[in-house]
Coordinates of C-alpha atoms and ligand atoms in Angstrom, one line a residue:
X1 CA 48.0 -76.5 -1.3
X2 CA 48.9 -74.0 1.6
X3 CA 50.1 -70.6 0.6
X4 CA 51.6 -69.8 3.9
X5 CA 51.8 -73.4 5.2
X6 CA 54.1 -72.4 8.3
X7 CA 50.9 -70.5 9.7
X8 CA 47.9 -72.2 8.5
X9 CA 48.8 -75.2 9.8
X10 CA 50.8 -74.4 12.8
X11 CA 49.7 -75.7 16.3
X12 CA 46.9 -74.1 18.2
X13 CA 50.0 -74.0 21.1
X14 CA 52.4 -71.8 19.6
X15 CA 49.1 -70.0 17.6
X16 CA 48.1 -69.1 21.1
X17 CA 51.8 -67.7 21.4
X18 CA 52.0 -66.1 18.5
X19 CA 48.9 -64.2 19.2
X20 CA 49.3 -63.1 22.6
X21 CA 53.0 -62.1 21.7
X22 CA 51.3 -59.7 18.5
X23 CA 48.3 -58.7 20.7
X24 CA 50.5 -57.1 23.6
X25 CA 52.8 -55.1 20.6
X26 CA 49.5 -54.4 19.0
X27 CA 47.5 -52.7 21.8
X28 CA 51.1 -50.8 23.2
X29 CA 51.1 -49.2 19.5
X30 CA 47.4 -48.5 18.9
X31 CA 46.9 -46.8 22.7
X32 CA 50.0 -45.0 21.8
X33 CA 49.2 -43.5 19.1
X34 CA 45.3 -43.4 19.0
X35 CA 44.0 -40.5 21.7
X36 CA 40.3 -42.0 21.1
X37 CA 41.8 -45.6 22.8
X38 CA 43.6 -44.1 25.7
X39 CA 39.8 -42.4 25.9
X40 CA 38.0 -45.9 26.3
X41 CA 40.3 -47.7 28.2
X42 CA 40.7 -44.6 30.9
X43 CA 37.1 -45.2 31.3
X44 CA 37.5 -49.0 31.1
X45 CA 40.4 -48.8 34.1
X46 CA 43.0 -50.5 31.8
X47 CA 46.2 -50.3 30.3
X48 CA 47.8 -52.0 27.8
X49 CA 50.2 -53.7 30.7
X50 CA 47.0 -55.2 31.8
X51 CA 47.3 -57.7 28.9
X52 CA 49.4 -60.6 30.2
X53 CA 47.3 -63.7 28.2
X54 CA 45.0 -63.8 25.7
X55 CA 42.2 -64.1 28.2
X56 CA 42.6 -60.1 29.1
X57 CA 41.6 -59.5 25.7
X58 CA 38.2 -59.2 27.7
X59 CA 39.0 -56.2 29.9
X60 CA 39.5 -54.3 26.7
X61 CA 36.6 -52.1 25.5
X62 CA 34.8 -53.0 22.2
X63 CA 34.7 -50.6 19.4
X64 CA 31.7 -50.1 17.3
X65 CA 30.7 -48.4 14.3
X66 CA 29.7 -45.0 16.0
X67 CA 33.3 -44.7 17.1
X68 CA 34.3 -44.5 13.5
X69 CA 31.6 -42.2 12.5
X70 CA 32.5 -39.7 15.4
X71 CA 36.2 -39.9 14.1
X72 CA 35.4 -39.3 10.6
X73 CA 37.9 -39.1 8.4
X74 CA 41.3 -40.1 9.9
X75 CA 40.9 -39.9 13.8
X76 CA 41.9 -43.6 14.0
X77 CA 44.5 -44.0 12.5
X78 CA 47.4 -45.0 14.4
X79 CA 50.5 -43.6 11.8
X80 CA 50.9 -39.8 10.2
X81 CA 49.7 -39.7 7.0
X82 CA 52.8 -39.9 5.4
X83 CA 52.6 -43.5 5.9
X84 CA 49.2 -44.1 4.4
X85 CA 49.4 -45.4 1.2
X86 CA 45.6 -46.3 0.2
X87 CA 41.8 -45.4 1.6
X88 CA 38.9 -47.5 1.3
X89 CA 35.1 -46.3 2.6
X90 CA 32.1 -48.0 3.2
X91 CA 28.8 -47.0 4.6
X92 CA 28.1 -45.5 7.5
X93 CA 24.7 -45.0 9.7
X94 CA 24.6 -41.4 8.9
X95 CA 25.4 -39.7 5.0
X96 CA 29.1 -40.0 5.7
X97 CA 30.8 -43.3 4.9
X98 CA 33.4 -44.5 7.2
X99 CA 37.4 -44.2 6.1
X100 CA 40.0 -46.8 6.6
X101 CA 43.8 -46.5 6.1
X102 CA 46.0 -48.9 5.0
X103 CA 50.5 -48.5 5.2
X104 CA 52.5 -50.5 3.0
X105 CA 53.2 -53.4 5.2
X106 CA 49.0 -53.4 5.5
X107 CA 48.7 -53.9 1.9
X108 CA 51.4 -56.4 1.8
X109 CA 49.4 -58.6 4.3
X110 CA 46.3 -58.0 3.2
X111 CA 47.4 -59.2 -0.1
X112 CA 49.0 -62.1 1.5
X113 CA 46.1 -63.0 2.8
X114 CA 44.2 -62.7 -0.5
X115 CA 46.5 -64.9 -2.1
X116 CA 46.1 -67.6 0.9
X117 CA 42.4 -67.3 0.4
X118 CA 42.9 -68.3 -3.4
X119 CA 45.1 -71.1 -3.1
X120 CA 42.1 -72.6 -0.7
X121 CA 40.2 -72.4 -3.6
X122 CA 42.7 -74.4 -5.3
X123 CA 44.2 -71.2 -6.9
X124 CA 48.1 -71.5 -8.6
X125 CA 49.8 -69.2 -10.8
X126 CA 47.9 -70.9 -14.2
X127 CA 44.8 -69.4 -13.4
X128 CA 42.9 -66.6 -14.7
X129 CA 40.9 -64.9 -11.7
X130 CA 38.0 -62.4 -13.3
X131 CA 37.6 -60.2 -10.2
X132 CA 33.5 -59.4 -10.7
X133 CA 33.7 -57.0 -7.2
X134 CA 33.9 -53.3 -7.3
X135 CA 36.9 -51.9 -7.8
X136 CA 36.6 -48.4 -6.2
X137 CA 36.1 -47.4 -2.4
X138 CA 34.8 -50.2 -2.1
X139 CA 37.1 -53.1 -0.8
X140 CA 36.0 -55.8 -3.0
X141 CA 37.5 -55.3 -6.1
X142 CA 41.3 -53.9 -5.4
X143 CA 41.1 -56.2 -2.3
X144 CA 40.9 -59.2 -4.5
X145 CA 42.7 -58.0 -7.0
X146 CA 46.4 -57.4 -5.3
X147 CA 45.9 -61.0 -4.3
X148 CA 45.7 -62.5 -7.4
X149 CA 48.9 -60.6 -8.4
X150 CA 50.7 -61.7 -5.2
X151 CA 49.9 -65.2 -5.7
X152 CA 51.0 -64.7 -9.5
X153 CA 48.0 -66.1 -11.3
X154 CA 46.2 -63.8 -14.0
X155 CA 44.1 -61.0 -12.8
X156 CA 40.9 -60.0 -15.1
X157 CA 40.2 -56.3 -13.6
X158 CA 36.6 -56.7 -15.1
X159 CA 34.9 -54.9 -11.8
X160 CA 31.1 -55.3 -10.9
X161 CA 28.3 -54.9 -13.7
X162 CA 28.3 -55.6 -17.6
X163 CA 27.1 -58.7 -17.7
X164 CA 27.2 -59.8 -21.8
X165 CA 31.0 -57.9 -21.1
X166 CA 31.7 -60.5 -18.1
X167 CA 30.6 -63.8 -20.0
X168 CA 32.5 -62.4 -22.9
X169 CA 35.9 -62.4 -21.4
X170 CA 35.0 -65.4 -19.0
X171 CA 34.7 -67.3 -22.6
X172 CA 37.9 -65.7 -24.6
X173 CA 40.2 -65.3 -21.8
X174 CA 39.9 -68.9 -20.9
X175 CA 38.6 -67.4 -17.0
X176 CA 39.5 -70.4 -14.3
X177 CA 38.3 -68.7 -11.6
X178 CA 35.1 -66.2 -10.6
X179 CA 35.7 -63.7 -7.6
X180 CA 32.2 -61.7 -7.3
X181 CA 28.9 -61.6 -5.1
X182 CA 26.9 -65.0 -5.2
X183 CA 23.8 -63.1 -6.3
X184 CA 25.9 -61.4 -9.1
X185 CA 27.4 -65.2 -9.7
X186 CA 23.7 -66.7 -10.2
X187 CA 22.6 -63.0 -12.5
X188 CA 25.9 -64.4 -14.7
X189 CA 24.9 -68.3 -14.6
X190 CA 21.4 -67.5 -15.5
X191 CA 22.3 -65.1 -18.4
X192 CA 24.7 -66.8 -19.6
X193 CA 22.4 -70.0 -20.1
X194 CA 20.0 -67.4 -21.4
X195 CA 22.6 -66.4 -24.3
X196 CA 23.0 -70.2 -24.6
X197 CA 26.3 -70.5 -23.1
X198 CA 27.5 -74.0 -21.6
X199 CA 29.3 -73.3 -18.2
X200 CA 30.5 -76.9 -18.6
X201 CA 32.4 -76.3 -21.9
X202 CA 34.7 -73.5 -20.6
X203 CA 37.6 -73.7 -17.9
X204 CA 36.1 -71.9 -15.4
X205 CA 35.8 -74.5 -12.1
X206 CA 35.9 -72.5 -8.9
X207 CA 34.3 -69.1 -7.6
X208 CA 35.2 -67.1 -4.6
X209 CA 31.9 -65.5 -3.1
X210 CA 31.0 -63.2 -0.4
X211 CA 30.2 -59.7 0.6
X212 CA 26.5 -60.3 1.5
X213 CA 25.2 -63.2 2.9
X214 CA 24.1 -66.5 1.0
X215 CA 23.1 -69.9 1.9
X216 CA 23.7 -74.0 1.1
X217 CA 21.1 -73.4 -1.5
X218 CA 22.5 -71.0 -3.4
X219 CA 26.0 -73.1 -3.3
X220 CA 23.6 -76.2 -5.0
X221 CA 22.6 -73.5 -7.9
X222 CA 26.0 -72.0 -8.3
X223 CA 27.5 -75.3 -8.2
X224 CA 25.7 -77.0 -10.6
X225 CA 24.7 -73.6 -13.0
X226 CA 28.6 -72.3 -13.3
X227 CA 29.9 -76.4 -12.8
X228 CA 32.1 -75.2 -10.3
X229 CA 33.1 -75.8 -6.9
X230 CA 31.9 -72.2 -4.9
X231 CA 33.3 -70.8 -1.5
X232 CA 32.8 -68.6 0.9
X233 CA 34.5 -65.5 1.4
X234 CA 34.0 -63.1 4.8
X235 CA 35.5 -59.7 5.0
X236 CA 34.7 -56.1 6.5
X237 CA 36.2 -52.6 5.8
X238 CA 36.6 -51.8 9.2
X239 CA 38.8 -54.8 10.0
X240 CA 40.9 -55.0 6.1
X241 CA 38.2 -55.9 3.5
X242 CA 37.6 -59.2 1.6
X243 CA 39.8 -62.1 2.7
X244 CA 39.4 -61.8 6.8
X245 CA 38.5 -65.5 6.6
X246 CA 38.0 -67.8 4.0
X247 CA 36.1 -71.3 2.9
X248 CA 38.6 -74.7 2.5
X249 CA 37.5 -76.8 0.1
X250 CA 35.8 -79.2 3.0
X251 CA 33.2 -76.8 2.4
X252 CA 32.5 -76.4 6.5
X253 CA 32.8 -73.0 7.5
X254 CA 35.1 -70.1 6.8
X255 CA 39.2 -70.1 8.4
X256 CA 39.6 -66.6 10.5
X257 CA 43.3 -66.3 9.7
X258 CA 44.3 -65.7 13.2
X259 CA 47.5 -64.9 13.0
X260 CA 46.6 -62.0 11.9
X261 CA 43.0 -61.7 14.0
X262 CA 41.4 -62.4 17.0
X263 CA 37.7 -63.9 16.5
X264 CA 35.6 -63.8 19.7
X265 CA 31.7 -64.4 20.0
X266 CA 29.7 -62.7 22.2
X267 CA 26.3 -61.9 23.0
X268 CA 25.0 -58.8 21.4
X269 CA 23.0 -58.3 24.8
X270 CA 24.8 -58.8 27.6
X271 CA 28.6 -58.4 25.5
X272 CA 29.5 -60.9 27.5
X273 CA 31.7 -63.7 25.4
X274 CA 30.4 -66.9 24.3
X275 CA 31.9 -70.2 24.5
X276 CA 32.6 -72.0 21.3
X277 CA 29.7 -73.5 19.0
X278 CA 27.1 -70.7 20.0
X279 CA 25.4 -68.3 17.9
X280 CA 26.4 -65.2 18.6
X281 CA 28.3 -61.8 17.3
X282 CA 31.9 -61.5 16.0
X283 CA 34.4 -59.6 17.1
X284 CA 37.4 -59.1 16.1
X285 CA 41.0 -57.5 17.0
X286 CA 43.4 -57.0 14.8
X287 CA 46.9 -58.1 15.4
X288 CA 49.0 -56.5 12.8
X289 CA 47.7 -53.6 11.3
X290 CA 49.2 -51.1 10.9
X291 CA 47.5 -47.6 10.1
X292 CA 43.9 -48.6 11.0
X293 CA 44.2 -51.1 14.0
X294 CA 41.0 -52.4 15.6
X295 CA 40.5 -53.8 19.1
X296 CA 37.6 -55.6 19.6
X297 CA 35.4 -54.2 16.9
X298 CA 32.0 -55.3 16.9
X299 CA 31.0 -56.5 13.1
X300 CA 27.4 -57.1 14.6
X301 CA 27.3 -60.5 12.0
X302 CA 25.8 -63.1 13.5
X303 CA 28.4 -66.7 13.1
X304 CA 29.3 -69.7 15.3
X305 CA 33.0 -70.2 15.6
X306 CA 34.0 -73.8 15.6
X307 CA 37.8 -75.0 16.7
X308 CA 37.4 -78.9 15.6
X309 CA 40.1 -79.8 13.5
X310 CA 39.8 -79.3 9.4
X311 CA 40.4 -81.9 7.5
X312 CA 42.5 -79.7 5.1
X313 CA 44.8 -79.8 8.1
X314 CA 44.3 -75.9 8.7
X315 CA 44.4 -75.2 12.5
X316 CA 42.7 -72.0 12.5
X317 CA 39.4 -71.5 13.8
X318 CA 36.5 -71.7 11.4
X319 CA 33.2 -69.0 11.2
X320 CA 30.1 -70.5 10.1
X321 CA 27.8 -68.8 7.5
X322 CA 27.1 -65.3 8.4
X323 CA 23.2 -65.8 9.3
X324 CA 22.5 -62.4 10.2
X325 CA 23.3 -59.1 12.0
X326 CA 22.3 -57.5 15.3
X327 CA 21.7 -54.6 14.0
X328 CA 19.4 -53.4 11.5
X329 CA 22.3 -52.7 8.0
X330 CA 20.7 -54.5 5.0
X331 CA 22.9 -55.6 1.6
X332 CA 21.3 -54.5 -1.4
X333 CA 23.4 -55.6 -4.4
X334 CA 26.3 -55.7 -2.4
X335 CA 26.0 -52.2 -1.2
X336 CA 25.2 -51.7 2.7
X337 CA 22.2 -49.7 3.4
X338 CA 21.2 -48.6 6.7
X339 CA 17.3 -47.3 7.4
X340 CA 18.8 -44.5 9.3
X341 CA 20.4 -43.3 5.9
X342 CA 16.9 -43.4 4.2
X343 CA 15.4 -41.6 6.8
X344 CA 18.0 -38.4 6.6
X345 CA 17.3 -38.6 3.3
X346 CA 13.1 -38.5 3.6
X347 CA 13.8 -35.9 6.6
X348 CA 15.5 -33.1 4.3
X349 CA 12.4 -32.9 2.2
X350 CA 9.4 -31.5 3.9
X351 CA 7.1 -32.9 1.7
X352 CA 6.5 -36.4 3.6
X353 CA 6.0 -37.5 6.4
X354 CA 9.5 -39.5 8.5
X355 CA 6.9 -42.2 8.4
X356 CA 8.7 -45.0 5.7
X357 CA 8.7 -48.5 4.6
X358 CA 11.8 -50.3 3.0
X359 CA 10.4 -53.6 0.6
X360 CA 13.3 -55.7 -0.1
X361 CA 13.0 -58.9 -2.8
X362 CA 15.2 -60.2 -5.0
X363 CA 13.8 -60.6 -8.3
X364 CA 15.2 -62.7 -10.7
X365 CA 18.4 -62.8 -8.6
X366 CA 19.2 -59.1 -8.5
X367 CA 17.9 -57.4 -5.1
X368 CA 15.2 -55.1 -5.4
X369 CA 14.2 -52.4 -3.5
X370 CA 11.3 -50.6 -2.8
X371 CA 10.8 -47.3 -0.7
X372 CA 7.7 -46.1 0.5
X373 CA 6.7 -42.9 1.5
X374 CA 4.4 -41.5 3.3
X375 CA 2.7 -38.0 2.0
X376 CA 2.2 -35.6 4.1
X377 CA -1.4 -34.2 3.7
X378 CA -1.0 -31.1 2.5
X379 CA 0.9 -32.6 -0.5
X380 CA -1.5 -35.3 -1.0
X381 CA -4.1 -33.1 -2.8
X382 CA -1.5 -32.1 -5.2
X383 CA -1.5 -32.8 -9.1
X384 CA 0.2 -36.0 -9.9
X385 CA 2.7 -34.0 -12.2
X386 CA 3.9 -32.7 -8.7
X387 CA 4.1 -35.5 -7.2
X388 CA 6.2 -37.6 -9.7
X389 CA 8.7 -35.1 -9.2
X390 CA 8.8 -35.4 -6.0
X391 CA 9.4 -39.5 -6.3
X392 CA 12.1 -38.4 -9.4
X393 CA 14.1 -36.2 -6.6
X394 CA 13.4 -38.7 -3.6
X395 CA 14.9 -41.2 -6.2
X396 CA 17.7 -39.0 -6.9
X397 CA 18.5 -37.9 -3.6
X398 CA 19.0 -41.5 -2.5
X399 CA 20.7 -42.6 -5.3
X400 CA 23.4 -39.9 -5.0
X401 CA 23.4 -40.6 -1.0
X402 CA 23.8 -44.2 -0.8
X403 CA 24.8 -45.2 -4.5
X404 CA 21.6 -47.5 -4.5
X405 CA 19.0 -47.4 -7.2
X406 CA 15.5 -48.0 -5.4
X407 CA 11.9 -47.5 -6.2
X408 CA 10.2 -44.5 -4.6
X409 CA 6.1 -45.2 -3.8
X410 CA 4.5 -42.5 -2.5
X411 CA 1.4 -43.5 -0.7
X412 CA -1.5 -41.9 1.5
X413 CA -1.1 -40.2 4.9
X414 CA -1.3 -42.9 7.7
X415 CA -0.9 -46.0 5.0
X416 CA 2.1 -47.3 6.8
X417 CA 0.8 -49.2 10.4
X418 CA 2.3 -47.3 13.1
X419 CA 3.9 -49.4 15.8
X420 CA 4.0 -48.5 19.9
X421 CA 6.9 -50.3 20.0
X422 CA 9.9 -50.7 17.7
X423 CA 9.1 -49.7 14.4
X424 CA 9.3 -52.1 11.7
X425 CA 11.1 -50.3 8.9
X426 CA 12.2 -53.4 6.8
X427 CA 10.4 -56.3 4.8
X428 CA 12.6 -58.3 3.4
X429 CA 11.0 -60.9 1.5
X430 CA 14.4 -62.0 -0.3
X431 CA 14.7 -65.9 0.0
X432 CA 18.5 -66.7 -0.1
Ligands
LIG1 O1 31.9 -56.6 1.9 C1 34.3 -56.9 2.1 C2 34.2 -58.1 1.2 C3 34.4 -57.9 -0.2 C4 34.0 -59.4 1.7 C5 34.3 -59.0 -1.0 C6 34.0 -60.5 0.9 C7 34.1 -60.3 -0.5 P1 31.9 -54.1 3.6 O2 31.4 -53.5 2.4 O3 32.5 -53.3 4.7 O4 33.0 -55.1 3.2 O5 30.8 -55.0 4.2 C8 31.0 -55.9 5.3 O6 29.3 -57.5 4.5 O7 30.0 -57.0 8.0 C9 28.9 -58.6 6.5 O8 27.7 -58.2 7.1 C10 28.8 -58.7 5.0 N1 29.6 -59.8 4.5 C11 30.8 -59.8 4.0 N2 31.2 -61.0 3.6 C12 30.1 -61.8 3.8 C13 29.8 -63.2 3.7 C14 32.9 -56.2 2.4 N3 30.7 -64.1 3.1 C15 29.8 -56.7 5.7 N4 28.6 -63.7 4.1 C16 30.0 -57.7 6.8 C17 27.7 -62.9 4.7 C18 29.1 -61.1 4.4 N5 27.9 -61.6 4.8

């Protein structure tokens, strides 16, 4: 029932020694060989010396997302690139994604950790894990999918999207276990009942879900659609991908596997950290990556960490639901999508006006999304034959940007209510 059982369950004590013993060897290495961290602590007035317990963690400056973005591609990484033996990329603010490195020994643990997030699930060797993530740049699918081999259970590489393909081998290959968004997991439940499939009829009793946020709800639905129990999965690019921390079957928040990460909470405001049990935003260090380590990197996902003891006899800390960000990224089927994107998009064509709406709903459990543009006068008067051409290359544009399929609505000059203070570029009307 434990994967790595010596860890997992090991005393918060010698976890705290463990940790501090990792974090010095970690920050040594990563100032060493990163010039952008001797750059932020010199201005910080630290040195990795300064880390004698767990508490100096604090002095240390935070990363954030902008750091990666000004070191696009590689300027992170902490080993030559003769030691990198995989990329992933997810979205940045601007049109350039953000790049992560991973050695050997990264892969290794990442897969590890995969594997320990599947035996939480109840996962052995007998199952057959359809992994329903993107395989890709992305770090869903290959993420999930090196775990299921290192735990030695049955991997079906089926990747994201179609759906009559996915409840095809979910019924012939005898699938035991589902790893894929929850809205993707509900799209399935509900088509499948559609085709008159019985969920309760076929093996399948447990799915691993995560990548965009979801709520107690949803867990009912999926529950009860699929007849399975359904967990929580938390993860980030940045700091490895999927697998970062993961549900027990108590069903009470997510374990941050901290022997291989520090979790701290802090006010987005202030940054100042926040005791345990209030709301704020993670951060997390990494403690032993190798080619793309992290020190306090700021995920901007709002959670509540919460050290009571599991009853699964876990002793790492446990992340509540992700209830939101402190910044402004959305998730639209699974893919992040920042405004600021949208907008360099809307900026390279002169014909509308930076004045832009984003309408996001989820309609019959797939996320919709709906741009709207403002004209600019000029090309208000034109013919309509113009005009849907210029929603066809808006739509292309941003489809071949941020590999999102939205709707473009071009509407009047001075439709969309200007603001004198922050302006309001999202309506999300998605109910999770
Ligand atoms: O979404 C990694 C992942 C893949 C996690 C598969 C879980 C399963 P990114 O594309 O870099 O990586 O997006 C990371 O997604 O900062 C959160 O805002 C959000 N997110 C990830 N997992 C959850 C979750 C992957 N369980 C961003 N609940 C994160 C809520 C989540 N939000």
């Amino acid at each position: 029932m434990y994967w790595n059982p010596e860890y997992e369950t090991m005393s918060r004590d010698e976890l705290a020694d463990l940790q501090l013993k990792r974090l010095k060897a970690s920050v040594e290495r990563t100032y060493n060989s990163v010039p952008f961290y001797q750059k932020t602590f010199k201005e910080k007035g630290v040195t990795p010396g300064d880390i004698r317990s767990l508490d100096d963690l604090r002095k240390l400056p935070f990363t954030i997302k902008y750091d990666l973005r000004d070191n696009y591609p590689f300027g992170l990484f902490a080993v030559p690139q003769d030691q990198v033996v995989r990329l992933h990329a997810s979205s940045g603010t601007t049109g350039k994604p953000i790049v992560v490195g991973y050695t050997q020994n990264d892969i290794n643990t990442w897969s590890n950790l995969m594997a320990r997030a599947l035996v939480m699930a109840g996962g052995t060797k007998n199952d057959v894990v359809q992994v329903g993530y993107g395989y890709g740049l992305f770090t869903g699918g290959l993420g999930a999918h090196y775990g299921v081999e290192r735990l030695g259970a049955t991997v079906v590489p089926a990747s994201g999207g179609n759906t009559s393909r996915q409840l095809m081998l979910m019924q012939d290959f005898g699938t035991t276990m589902l790893a894929c968004t929850p809205s993707y997991a509900l799209y399935l439940a509900e088509e499948g009942a559609n085709q008159g499939m019985d969920f309760s009829k076929i093996p399948l009793r447990a799915g691993i879900f995560g990548a965009e946020p979801w709520s107690e709800r949803m867990r009912e639905q999926l529950e009860q659609k699929l007849d399975i129990i359904a967990l929580d999965i938390y993860g980030l690019s940045e700091v490895m991908g999927p697998g970062v921390a993961m549900e027990c079957q108590d069903k009470h928040g997510m374990h941050i596997h901290e022997d291989h990460f520090i979790a701290e909470v802090i006010d987005p405001e202030t940054e100042e950290p926040l005791p345990y049990g209030q709301p704020g935003e993670l951060v997390i260090t990494s403690l032993t990556k190798e080619a793309f380590p992290v020190i306090r990197y700021r995920t901007r996902d709002i959670t509540i960490l919460n050290p009571e003891p599991c009853p699964c006899g876990r002793t790492h800390v446990r992340m509540q639901r992700v209830t939101g960000r402190s910044d402004d990224m959305l998730i639209i089927r699974g893919v992040n999508v920042f405004p600021s994107q949208i907008e360099s998009v809307l900026l390279e064509f002169g014909e509308t006006e930076p004045h832009y709406l984003l309408v996001v709903d989820r309609k019959g459990n797939v996320d919709d999304l709906e741009i709207w543009v403002e004209l600019s006068s000029t090309m208000f008067n034109d013919k309509v034959r113009l005009l849907e051409n210029l929603e066809r290359r808006l739509y292309s544009r941003i489809n071949s940007v941020l590999g999102i399929n939205a709707r473009i609505k071009l509407v009047e000059p001075r439709t969309i209510p200007r603001s004198e203070g922050k302006a309001k570029r999202v309506v999300d009307r998605r109910e999770i």
